[in-house]
CSV table of C-alpha atoms in Angstrom, one decimal:
chain,number,residue,atom,x,y,z
A,1242,MET,CA,43.7,-22.9,27.1
A,1243,ASN,CA,43.4,-20.4,23.9
A,1244,LYS,CA,45.9,-17.9,25.7
A,1245,LYS,CA,48.5,-20.4,26.4
A,1246,ILE,CA,48.5,-21.6,22.9
A,1247,LEU,CA,48.7,-18.0,21.6
A,1248,LEU,CA,51.5,-17.3,24.2
A,1249,ALA,CA,53.3,-20.2,22.8
A,1250,ILE,CA,53.2,-19.2,19.2
A,1251,PHE,CA,54.3,-15.6,20.2
A,1252,SER,CA,57.1,-17.1,22.1
A,1253,ALA,CA,58.2,-19.2,19.3
A,1254,SER,CA,57.7,-16.3,16.9
A,1255,ALA,CA,60.1,-14.4,19.2
A,1256,LEU,CA,62.6,-17.3,19.4
A,1257,ILE,CA,62.7,-17.3,15.6
A,1258,ALA,CA,63.2,-13.4,15.5
A,1259,SER,CA,66.0,-13.5,17.8
A,1260,ALA,CA,67.8,-16.7,16.3
A,1261,GLY,CA,69.4,-14.7,13.3
A,1262,THR,CA,71.3,-12.7,15.9
A,1263,THR,CA,72.2,-15.5,18.2
A,1264,GLN,CA,73.5,-17.7,15.3
A,1265,ALA,CA,75.0,-14.6,13.4
A,1266,GLN,CA,78.7,-15.9,14.1
A,1267,GLU,CA,77.8,-19.4,12.9
A,1268,ALA,CA,75.6,-19.1,10.3
A,1269,PHE,CA,74.3,-22.8,9.4
A,1270,SER,CA,73.2,-23.6,6.1
A,1271,PRO,CA,69.3,-24.1,6.1
A,1272,ILE,CA,69.7,-25.7,2.6
A,1273,PRO,CA,69.6,-29.8,2.5
A,1274,GLN,CA,72.5,-31.1,0.4
A,1275,VAL,CA,71.8,-34.2,-1.8
A,1276,THR,CA,74.2,-37.1,-0.9
A,1277,ASP,CA,74.7,-40.5,-1.9
A,1278,GLY,CA,73.5,-41.8,1.7
A,1279,TRP,CA,70.4,-41.6,3.5
A,1280,ARG,CA,68.5,-38.5,5.0
A,1281,VAL,CA,65.9,-38.3,7.7
A,1282,SER,CA,63.9,-35.5,9.0
A,1283,VAL,CA,61.0,-35.4,11.6
A,1284,SER,CA,58.9,-32.4,11.9
A,1285,PRO,CA,56.2,-32.1,14.7
A,1286,TYR,CA,53.9,-29.0,14.1
A,1287,ALA,CA,51.0,-26.9,15.2
A,1288,TRP,CA,48.6,-25.7,12.5
A,1289,LEU,CA,45.8,-23.4,13.7
A,1290,PRO,CA,43.6,-22.8,10.6
A,1291,THR,CA,40.3,-20.8,10.1
A,1292,VAL,CA,37.6,-23.3,8.8
A,1293,ASN,CA,35.4,-22.3,6.0
A,1294,THR,CA,33.1,-24.9,4.5
A,1295,THR,CA,30.1,-25.0,2.1
A,1296,ASP,CA,27.7,-28.2,2.2
A,1297,SER,CA,25.7,-28.3,-1.2
A,1298,GLY,CA,23.8,-31.4,-0.2
A,1299,GLY,CA,22.8,-31.8,-3.8
A,1300,GLY,CA,19.9,-29.8,-3.3
A,1301,PRO,CA,18.7,-26.1,-4.2
A,1302,GLY,CA,20.3,-24.6,-1.0
A,1303,SER,CA,23.5,-24.8,0.7
A,1304,LYS,CA,24.8,-24.7,4.2
A,1305,ASN,CA,27.9,-22.7,5.4
A,1306,VAL,CA,30.0,-23.6,8.5
A,1307,ASP,CA,32.7,-21.2,9.3
A,1308,LEU,CA,34.8,-21.5,12.4
A,1309,SER,CA,37.4,-18.7,13.5
A,1310,LEU,CA,40.9,-19.1,14.8
A,1311,ASN,CA,39.6,-18.3,18.2
A,1312,ASN,CA,36.9,-20.9,18.0
A,1313,ILE,CA,39.3,-23.5,17.0
A,1314,ILE,CA,41.7,-22.6,19.8
A,1315,SER,CA,38.9,-22.6,22.6
A,1316,ASN,CA,37.0,-25.8,21.3
A,1317,LEU,CA,40.1,-27.8,20.4
A,1318,LYS,CA,40.0,-31.0,22.2
A,1319,SER,CA,42.8,-33.4,20.7
A,1320,GLY,CA,45.3,-33.2,17.8
A,1321,VAL,CA,47.9,-34.8,16.1
A,1322,MET,CA,50.4,-33.0,13.6
A,1323,ILE,CA,53.6,-34.5,12.3
A,1324,ALA,CA,55.3,-34.6,8.9
A,1325,GLY,CA,58.5,-36.8,8.0
A,1326,GLU,CA,60.8,-37.2,5.2
A,1327,VAL,CA,63.4,-39.9,3.9
A,1328,HIS,CA,65.5,-39.5,1.2
A,1329,TYR,CA,68.4,-41.7,-0.5
A,1330,GLY,CA,70.0,-39.5,-3.0
A,1331,LYS,CA,67.8,-37.4,-5.1
A,1332,TRP,CA,64.7,-39.9,-4.5
A,1333,GLY,CA,62.4,-39.9,-1.4
A,1334,VAL,CA,59.2,-40.1,0.4
A,1335,SER,CA,57.4,-37.6,2.2
A,1336,LEU,CA,54.6,-38.1,4.8
A,1337,ASP,CA,52.2,-35.4,6.5
A,1338,LEU,CA,49.5,-36.2,9.0
A,1339,ALA,CA,47.2,-33.9,10.8
A,1340,ASN,CA,44.2,-34.8,12.7
A,1341,ALA,CA,42.3,-32.5,15.1
A,1342,VAL,CA,39.0,-33.0,16.9
A,1343,VAL,CA,36.9,-29.7,17.7
A,1344,SER,CA,33.8,-29.9,20.1
A,1345,LYS,CA,31.3,-27.4,21.5
A,1346,SER,CA,28.6,-28.2,23.9
A,1347,SER,CA,25.4,-25.7,24.6
A,1348,GLY,CA,21.7,-26.1,25.3
A,1349,PHE,CA,18.2,-24.6,24.2
A,1350,ASN,CA,14.8,-24.7,25.4
A,1351,TYR,CA,12.2,-26.7,23.0
A,1352,HIS,CA,9.6,-24.0,21.9
A,1353,GLY,CA,10.8,-21.8,24.7
A,1354,ASP,CA,9.6,-24.2,27.4
A,1355,PRO,CA,12.0,-24.6,30.0
A,1356,ALA,CA,10.3,-28.1,30.9
A,1357,TYR,CA,11.9,-29.4,27.7
A,1358,LYS,CA,15.5,-28.0,28.0
A,1359,PHE,CA,18.0,-30.0,25.5
A,1360,GLY,CA,21.7,-30.1,25.7
A,1361,ASP,CA,23.4,-30.2,22.4
A,1362,LYS,CA,27.1,-31.3,21.5
A,1363,GLY,CA,28.4,-30.7,18.0
A,1364,THR,CA,31.8,-32.3,16.9
A,1365,LEU,CA,34.1,-32.0,14.2
A,1366,GLN,CA,36.6,-34.4,13.4
A,1367,ALA,CA,39.1,-33.5,10.6
A,1368,THR,CA,42.1,-35.6,9.2
A,1369,LEU,CA,44.6,-34.7,6.4
A,1370,PHE,CA,47.2,-37.5,5.2
A,1371,ASN,CA,49.6,-36.7,2.4
A,1372,ALA,CA,52.0,-39.5,1.0
A,1373,MET,CA,54.2,-38.2,-1.6
A,1374,GLY,CA,57.0,-39.7,-3.7
A,1375,THR,CA,59.8,-36.9,-4.1
A,1376,TYR,CA,62.7,-36.3,-6.7
A,1377,THR,CA,65.2,-33.5,-5.9
A,1378,ALA,CA,65.1,-31.2,-9.3
A,1379,PHE,CA,67.5,-28.7,-8.0
A,1380,ASN,CA,70.1,-28.3,-5.3
A,1381,SER,CA,72.8,-25.7,-4.6
A,1382,GLN,CA,73.9,-24.0,-1.6
A,1383,ASP,CA,71.2,-21.3,-2.0
A,1384,ALA,CA,68.2,-23.6,-3.1
A,1385,TYR,CA,66.7,-26.7,-2.7
A,1386,VAL,CA,63.7,-28.1,-4.8
A,1387,ASP,CA,61.7,-31.2,-4.8
A,1388,ALA,CA,59.2,-32.4,-7.4
A,1389,LEU,CA,56.4,-34.3,-5.8
A,1390,LEU,CA,53.8,-36.9,-6.9
A,1391,GLY,CA,51.4,-38.7,-4.6
A,1392,VAL,CA,48.1,-38.9,-2.9
A,1393,ARG,CA,46.0,-36.9,-0.4
A,1394,TRP,CA,43.5,-38.4,1.8
A,1395,ILE,CA,40.8,-36.0,3.5
A,1396,SER,CA,38.2,-37.3,5.9
A,1397,LEU,CA,35.3,-34.9,7.8
A,1398,THR,CA,33.1,-36.4,10.2
A,1399,THR,CA,30.5,-34.1,12.0
A,1400,THR,CA,28.6,-35.4,14.9
A,1401,LEU,CA,25.4,-34.0,16.5
A,1402,ASP,CA,24.2,-35.4,20.2
A,1403,LEU,CA,21.1,-34.0,21.6
A,1404,ASN,CA,19.8,-35.0,25.1
A,1405,LEU,CA,16.7,-34.0,27.1
A,1406,VAL,CA,18.1,-32.5,30.4
A,1407,SER,CA,15.6,-33.8,32.7
A,1408,ASN,CA,16.0,-37.3,31.3
A,1409,PRO,CA,19.4,-37.9,29.8
A,1410,SER,CA,18.2,-41.6,28.6
A,1411,GLU,CA,16.1,-39.7,25.8
A,1412,LYS,CA,19.3,-38.5,23.3
A,1413,ILE,CA,19.6,-38.7,19.6
A,1414,SER,CA,22.9,-38.9,17.8
A,1415,THR,CA,23.6,-38.2,14.2
A,1416,SER,CA,27.0,-38.6,12.4
A,1417,SER,CA,27.8,-37.4,8.8
A,1418,PRO,CA,31.3,-38.9,7.7
A,1419,ALA,CA,32.7,-37.8,4.2
A,1420,SER,CA,36.1,-38.5,2.7
A,1421,ALA,CA,38.0,-38.3,-0.5
A,1422,THR,CA,41.3,-39.4,-2.0
A,1423,TYR,CA,43.2,-37.3,-4.6
A,1424,GLY,CA,46.0,-37.9,-6.8
A,1425,VAL,CA,48.5,-34.8,-6.2
A,1426,VAL,CA,51.4,-33.3,-8.1
A,1427,GLY,CA,53.4,-30.1,-6.8
A,1428,VAL,CA,56.7,-28.7,-5.4
A,1429,ASN,CA,58.5,-28.4,-1.9
A,1430,SER,CA,61.3,-25.8,-1.8
A,1431,ARG,CA,63.2,-23.6,0.3
A,1432,TYR,CA,65.5,-20.5,-0.6
A,1433,ARG,CA,68.4,-19.1,1.5
A,1434,ILE,CA,68.4,-15.6,2.5
A,1435,MET,CA,71.9,-13.6,1.7
A,1436,ASN,CA,74.1,-16.7,2.5
A,1437,SER,CA,72.5,-16.7,6.2
A,1438,ASN,CA,70.9,-19.4,8.3
A,1439,TRP,CA,67.5,-17.9,7.5
A,1440,TYR,CA,65.5,-19.1,4.6
A,1441,VAL,CA,62.1,-18.9,2.8
A,1442,PRO,CA,60.1,-22.1,2.6
A,1443,LEU,CA,57.6,-22.4,-0.4
A,1444,TYR,CA,55.3,-25.3,-1.1
A,1445,ALA,CA,52.5,-25.7,-3.5
A,1446,ASP,CA,50.3,-28.5,-5.1
A,1447,ALA,CA,47.2,-29.5,-6.6
A,1448,GLY,CA,45.3,-32.5,-7.5
A,1449,THR,CA,41.9,-34.3,-8.1
A,1450,ALA,CA,39.9,-37.2,-7.1
A,1451,GLY,CA,38.3,-37.5,-10.6
A,1452,GLY,CA,35.2,-35.8,-11.9
A,1453,PRO,CA,34.3,-32.0,-12.8
A,1454,ASN,CA,34.1,-30.7,-9.0
A,1455,HIS,CA,36.7,-32.9,-7.1
A,1456,PHE,CA,39.6,-30.6,-6.5
A,1457,THR,CA,42.1,-30.0,-4.0
A,1458,TRP,CA,45.0,-27.5,-3.8
A,1459,GLN,CA,47.7,-26.6,-1.0
A,1460,ALA,CA,50.2,-23.8,-0.7
A,1461,SER,CA,52.2,-22.3,2.1
A,1462,THR,CA,55.0,-19.8,2.6
A,1463,GLY,CA,56.5,-17.8,5.4
A,1464,VAL,CA,60.2,-17.7,7.0
A,1465,GLY,CA,62.5,-20.3,8.8
A,1466,VAL,CA,65.6,-20.4,10.4
A,1467,ALA,CA,68.5,-23.1,11.0
A,1468,LEU,CA,69.3,-23.0,14.7
A,1469,SER,CA,72.1,-26.0,14.2
A,1470,LYS,CA,72.8,-28.4,11.5
A,1471,MET,CA,70.1,-30.6,13.0
A,1472,VAL,CA,67.4,-28.5,14.0
A,1473,ASP,CA,65.6,-25.7,12.0
A,1474,VAL,CA,62.3,-23.8,13.0
A,1475,SER,CA,59.7,-22.1,10.4
A,1476,LEU,CA,56.6,-20.1,10.9
A,1477,THR,CA,54.5,-20.1,7.7
A,1478,TYR,CA,51.0,-19.3,6.6
A,1479,ARG,CA,49.3,-22.6,5.2
A,1480,ALA,CA,46.1,-22.9,3.4
A,1481,ILE,CA,44.3,-26.2,1.8
A,1482,GLY,CA,41.4,-26.0,-0.4
A,1483,PHE,CA,39.3,-29.2,-1.3
A,1484,ASP,CA,36.1,-30.6,-2.6
A,1485,VAL,CA,34.5,-33.8,-0.8
A,1486,LYS,CA,31.8,-35.7,-2.4
A,1487,THR,CA,29.1,-36.4,0.0
A,1488,GLY,CA,26.3,-38.2,-2.1
A,1489,ASN,CA,25.8,-40.0,-5.3
A,1490,GLY,CA,25.8,-36.9,-7.5
A,1491,ASP,CA,28.4,-34.7,-8.5
A,1492,SER,CA,26.6,-31.6,-7.0
A,1493,ALA,CA,26.7,-33.3,-3.3
A,1494,LEU,CA,29.7,-31.8,-2.2
A,1495,ILE,CA,31.6,-30.2,0.8
A,1496,LYS,CA,34.0,-27.3,-0.4
A,1497,GLY,CA,36.4,-26.6,2.3
A,1498,LEU,CA,39.2,-24.0,2.8
A,1499,PHE,CA,41.4,-24.3,6.0
A,1500,HIS,CA,44.0,-21.5,6.2
A,1501,GLY,CA,46.1,-20.1,9.2
A,1502,PRO,CA,49.5,-20.0,10.7
A,1503,GLN,CA,51.7,-22.9,11.2
A,1504,LEU,CA,54.8,-23.1,13.6
A,1505,MET,CA,57.0,-26.2,12.8
A,1506,ALA,CA,60.4,-27.6,14.0
A,1507,THR,CA,62.3,-29.9,11.8
A,1508,PHE,CA,65.0,-32.4,13.1
A,1509,ASN,CA,67.5,-33.6,10.7
A,1510,PHE,CA,69.2,-36.9,11.1
């Protein structure tokens, strides 16, 4: 499965690289233009981040969990990633949903005794949802800048299942959910490259859920190309950092960083 996903990303990257030559004779502008009517876009995407988390637990120690890009691809069980925007004039709404389930199974012998062999299965479900109001602060033939104000919701659920292989009815299951809602401000922009159909997307935001240790931020940039007036494709590097409260005190936190390549196709209506 991981080879197929990587091959798809490589093929899409090659498509982006060749699009500029293919469309050289007809350079579609990649910059949206503000009008008095409606503008709608839908953007399915594939984001394959490396996952780094630290769980303080509110105690003297902390636990680190790191999942590499290869681990994510190899153990990805399901995922939904889609964004969309609706604009009327300079005002608009932007939505972004990413949900992924990563699961891995293994086994071990209790105290080294094969008579007590246990199977274990660990699952991480992560959900990110952004809902932003937008206002076009600047628009020209070569640049487009939206100011953002809205909320971000992040949910993390880790589940561990243990069962005795010789007697599957003897099993233990534990689940640890954590979530946070943040107020966020930011900017979403794109800049045309040398009057061509190529552009540089640039996104940044930051916010808080209240309290001294409950922050989030997000940033991404890369390169994109307009394949037609209705379709453009981008390849970016996206990173999201966050603190999710897991207990009653401010010291009980999960500090997370998700970062990795993202391939997106945008359909404009």
